[in-house]
CSV table of C-alpha atoms in Angstrom, one decimal:
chain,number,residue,atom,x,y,z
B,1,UNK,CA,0.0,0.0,0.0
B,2,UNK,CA,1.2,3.4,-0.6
B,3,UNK,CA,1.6,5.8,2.2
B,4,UNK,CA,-0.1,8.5,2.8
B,5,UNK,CA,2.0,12.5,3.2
B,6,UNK,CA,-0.1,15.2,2.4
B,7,UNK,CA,2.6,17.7,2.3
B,8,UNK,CA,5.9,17.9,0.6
B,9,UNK,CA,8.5,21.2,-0.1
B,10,UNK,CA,9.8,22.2,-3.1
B,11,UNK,CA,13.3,21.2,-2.2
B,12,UNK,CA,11.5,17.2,-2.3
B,13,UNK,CA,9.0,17.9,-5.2
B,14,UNK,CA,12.5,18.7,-7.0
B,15,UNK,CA,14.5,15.7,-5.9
B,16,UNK,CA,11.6,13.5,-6.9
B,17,UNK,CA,11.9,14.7,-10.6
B,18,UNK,CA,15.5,14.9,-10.7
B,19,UNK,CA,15.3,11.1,-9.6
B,20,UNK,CA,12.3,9.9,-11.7
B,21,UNK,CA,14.7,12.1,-14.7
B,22,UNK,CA,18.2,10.2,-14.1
B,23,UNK,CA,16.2,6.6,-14.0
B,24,UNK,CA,15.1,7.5,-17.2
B,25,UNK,CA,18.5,8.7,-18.1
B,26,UNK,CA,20.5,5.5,-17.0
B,27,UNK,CA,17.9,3.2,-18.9
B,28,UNK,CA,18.2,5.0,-22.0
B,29,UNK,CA,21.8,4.4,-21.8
B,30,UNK,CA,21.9,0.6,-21.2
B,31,UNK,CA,22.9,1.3,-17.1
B,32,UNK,CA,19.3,-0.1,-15.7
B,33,UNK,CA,18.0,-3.4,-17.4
B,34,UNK,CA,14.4,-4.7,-16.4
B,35,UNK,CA,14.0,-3.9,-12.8
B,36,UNK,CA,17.6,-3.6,-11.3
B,37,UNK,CA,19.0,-0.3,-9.5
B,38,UNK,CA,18.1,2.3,-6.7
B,39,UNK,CA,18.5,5.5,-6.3
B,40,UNK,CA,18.2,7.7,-3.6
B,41,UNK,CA,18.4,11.6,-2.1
B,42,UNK,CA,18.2,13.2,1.3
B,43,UNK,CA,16.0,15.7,2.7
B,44,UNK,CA,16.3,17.5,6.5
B,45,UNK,CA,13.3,15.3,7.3
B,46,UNK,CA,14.3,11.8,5.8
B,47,UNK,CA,15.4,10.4,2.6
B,48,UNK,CA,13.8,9.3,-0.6
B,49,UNK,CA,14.7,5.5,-2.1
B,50,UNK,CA,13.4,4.1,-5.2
B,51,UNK,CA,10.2,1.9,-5.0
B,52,UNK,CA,10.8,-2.0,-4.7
B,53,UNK,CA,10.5,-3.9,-8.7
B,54,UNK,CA,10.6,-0.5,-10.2
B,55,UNK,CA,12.3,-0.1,-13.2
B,56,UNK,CA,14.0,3.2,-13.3
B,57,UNK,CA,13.2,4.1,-16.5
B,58,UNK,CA,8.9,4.4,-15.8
B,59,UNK,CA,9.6,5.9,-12.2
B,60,UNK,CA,6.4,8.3,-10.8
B,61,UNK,CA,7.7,10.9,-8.9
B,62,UNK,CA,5.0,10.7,-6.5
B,63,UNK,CA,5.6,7.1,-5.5
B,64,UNK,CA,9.0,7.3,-4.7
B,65,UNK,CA,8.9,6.0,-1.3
B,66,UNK,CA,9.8,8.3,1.3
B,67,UNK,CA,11.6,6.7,4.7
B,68,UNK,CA,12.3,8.2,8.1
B,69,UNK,CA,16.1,7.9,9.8
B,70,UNK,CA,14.7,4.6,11.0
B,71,UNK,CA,13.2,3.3,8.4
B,72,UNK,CA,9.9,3.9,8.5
B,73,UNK,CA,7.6,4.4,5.5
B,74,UNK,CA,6.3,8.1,5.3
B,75,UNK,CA,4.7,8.5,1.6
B,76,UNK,CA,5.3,6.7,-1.5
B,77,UNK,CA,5.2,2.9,-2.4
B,78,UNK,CA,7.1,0.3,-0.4
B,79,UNK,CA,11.0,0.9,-1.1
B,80,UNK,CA,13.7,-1.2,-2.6
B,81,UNK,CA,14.5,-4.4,-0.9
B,82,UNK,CA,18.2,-2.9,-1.0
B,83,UNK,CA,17.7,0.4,0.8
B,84,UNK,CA,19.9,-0.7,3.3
B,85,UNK,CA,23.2,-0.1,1.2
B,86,UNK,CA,21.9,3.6,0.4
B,87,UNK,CA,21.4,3.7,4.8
B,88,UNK,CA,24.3,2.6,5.3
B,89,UNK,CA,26.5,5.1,3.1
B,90,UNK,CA,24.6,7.9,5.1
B,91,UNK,CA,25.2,6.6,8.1
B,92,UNK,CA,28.8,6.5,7.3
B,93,UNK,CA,28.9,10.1,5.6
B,94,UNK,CA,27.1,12.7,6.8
B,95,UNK,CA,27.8,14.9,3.4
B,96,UNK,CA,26.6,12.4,1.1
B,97,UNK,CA,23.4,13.5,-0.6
B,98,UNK,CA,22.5,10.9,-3.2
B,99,UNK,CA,23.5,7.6,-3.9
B,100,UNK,CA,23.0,5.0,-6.6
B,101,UNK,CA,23.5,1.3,-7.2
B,102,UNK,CA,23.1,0.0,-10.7
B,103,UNK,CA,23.7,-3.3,-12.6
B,104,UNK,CA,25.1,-1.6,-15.2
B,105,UNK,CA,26.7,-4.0,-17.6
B,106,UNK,CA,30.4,-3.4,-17.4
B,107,UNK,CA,31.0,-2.9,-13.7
B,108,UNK,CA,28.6,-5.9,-13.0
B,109,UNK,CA,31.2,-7.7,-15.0
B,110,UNK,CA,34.2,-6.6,-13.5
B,111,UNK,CA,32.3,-7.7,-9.9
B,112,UNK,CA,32.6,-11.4,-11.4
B,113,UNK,CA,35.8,-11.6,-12.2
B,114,UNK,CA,38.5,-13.6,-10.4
B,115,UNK,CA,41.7,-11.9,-8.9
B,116,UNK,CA,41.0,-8.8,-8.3
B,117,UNK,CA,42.2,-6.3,-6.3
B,118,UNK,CA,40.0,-6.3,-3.3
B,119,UNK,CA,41.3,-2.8,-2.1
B,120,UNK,CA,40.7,-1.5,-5.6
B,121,UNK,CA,38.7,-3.3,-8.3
B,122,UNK,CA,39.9,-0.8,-11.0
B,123,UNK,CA,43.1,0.5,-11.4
B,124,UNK,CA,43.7,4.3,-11.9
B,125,UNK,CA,43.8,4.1,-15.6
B,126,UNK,CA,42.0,7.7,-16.6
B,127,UNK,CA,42.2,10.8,-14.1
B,128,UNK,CA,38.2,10.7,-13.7
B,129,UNK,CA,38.3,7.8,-12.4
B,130,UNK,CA,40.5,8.7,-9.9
B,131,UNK,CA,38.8,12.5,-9.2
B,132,UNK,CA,35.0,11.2,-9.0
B,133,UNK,CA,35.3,7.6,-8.0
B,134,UNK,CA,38.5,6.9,-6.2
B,135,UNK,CA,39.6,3.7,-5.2
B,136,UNK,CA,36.6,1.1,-5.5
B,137,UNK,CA,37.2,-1.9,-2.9
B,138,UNK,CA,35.4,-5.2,-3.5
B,139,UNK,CA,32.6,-6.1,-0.9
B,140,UNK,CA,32.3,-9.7,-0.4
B,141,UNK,CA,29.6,-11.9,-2.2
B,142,UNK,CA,26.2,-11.6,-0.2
B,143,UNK,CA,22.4,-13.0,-1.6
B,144,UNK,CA,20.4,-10.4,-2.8
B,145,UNK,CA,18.2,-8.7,-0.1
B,146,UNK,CA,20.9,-10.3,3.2
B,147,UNK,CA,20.8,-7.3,5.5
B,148,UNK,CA,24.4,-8.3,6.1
B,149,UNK,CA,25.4,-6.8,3.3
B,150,UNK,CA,24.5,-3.6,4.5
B,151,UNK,CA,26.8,-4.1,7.7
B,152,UNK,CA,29.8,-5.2,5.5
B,153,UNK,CA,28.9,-2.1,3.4
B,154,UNK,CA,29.2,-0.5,6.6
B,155,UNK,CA,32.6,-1.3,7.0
B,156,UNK,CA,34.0,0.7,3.7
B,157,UNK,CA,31.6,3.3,3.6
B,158,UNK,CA,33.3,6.3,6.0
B,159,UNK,CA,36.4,5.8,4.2
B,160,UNK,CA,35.0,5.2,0.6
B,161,UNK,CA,32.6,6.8,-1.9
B,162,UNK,CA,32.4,4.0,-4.0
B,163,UNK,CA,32.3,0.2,-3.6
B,164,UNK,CA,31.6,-3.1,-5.9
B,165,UNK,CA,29.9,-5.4,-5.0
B,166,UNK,CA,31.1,-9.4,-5.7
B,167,UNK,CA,28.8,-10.5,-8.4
B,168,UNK,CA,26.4,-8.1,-8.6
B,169,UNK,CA,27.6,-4.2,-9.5
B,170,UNK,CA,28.1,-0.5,-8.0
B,171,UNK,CA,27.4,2.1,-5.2
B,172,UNK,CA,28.2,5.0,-5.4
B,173,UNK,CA,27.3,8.1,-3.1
B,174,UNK,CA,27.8,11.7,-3.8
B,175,UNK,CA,27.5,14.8,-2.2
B,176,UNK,CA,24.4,15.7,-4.4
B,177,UNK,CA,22.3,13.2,-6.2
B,178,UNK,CA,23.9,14.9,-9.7
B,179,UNK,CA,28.0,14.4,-8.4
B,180,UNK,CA,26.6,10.4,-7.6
B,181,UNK,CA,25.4,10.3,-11.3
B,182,UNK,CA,28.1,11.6,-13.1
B,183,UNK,CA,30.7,9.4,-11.0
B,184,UNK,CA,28.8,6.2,-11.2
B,185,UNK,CA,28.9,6.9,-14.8
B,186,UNK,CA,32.8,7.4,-15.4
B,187,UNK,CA,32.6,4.1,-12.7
B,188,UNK,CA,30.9,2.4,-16.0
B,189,UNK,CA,32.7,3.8,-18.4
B,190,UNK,CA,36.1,3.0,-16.6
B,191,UNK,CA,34.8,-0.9,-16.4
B,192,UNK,CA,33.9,-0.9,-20.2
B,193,UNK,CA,37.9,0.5,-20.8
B,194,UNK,CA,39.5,-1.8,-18.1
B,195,UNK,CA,38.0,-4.8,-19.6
B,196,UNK,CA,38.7,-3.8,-23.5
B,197,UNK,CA,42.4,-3.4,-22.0
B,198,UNK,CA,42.7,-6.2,-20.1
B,199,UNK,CA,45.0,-8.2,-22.6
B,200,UNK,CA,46.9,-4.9,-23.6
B,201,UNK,CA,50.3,-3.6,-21.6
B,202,UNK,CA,48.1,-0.5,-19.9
B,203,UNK,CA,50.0,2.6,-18.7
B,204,UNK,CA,48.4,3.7,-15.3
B,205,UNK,CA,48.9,6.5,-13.7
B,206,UNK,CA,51.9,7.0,-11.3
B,207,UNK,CA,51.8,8.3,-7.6
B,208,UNK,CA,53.4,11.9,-8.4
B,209,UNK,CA,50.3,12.0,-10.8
B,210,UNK,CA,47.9,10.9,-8.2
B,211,UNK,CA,49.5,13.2,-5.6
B,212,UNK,CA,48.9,16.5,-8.3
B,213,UNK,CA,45.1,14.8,-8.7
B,214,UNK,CA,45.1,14.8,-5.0
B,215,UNK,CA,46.1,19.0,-4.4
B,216,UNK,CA,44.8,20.0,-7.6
B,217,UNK,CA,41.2,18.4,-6.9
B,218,UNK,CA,40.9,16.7,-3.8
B,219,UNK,CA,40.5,13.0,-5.4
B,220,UNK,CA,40.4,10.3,-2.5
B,221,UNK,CA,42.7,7.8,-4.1
């Protein structure tokens, strides 16, 4: 059943279009097949999430659900059996104002492959990469919907932006909903270049580089 709020503010009228806009945005582009993703935005009173089997691409603004700091259902449809991830990165940063997880195809595909680098799935290849996403550790393989998954997200989240899942794809928080869409994008687009390079000598960038990337723009790497 859809709750019931009967009054919103402008500031959360806006953040359920920008939502419902960057759904239909990610599933134009391949990012959000059938029903996969979430995506999610704070307000002073709450936060919004993404309705459970909803593709992103046909999202109502008005039935994005909308949760209180403990979970509980203020307006909207029932939320995303994976809300817990998003709860978890606020939890763990205070100045994070949207965050997405998608299935897109690339990064999914990095997340099942053997041997990698379980501080930092993809190596600093582009300077984007490093300046939006920053090092991307590997969370351990858990069953869709185990609420453990939000604890070992838990673990990462203060010190990380981003994480991949094992087997399953992205989050990525931002400190607006717009800086978590354009990094979980290069996240994607890095993937797609990683795996076309995988069988290719690849330069990456050096630590004198990462250190200018560091004072030049603050990247977390």
């Amino acid at each position: 059943m859809t709750a019931i709020h009967t009054s919103t503010s402008a500031t959360e009228n806006r953040l359920r279009e920008e939502i419902a806009e960057i759904g239909r945005s990610f599933r134009n582009l391949g990012m959000a097949p059938g029903t996969s993703g979430n995506i999610s935005a704070k307000l002073e009173d709450g936060w919004l999430m993404t309705p459970t089997n909803a593709s992103l691409g046909a999202l109502d603004p008005a039935e994005i659900s909308k949760l209180d700091w403990d979970g509980n259902l203020l307006a909207g449809k029932p939320p995303t059996k994976e809300s817990f991830l998003h709860r978890a990165f606020y939890e763990q940063r205070p100045d994070t104002g949207g965050i997405i997880h998608l299935h897109a195809t690339h990064s999914a595909a990095v997340s099942c492959l053997n041997g990698l680098d379980e501080h930092s799935c993809l190596p600093p290849i582009t300077p984007y990469f490093v300046m939006r996403v920053g090092r991307l550790p590997l969370v351990p393989y858990y069953r869709p919907g185990d609420a453990a998954l939000g604890d070992a997200v838990r673990d990462y989240a203060a010190d990380h932006a981003a994480v991949l899942l094992a087997n399953h794809g992205p989050v990525v928080a931002g400190k607006t909903l717009e800086a978590a869409r354009n990094a979980i994008e290069e996240l994607e687009e890095t993937a797609k270049l990683y795996l076309l390079l995988r069988q290719h000598d690849v330069r990456t960038l050096n630590e004198k580089e990462i250190d200018e990337l560091r004072d030049a723009f603050g990247a977390q790497w």
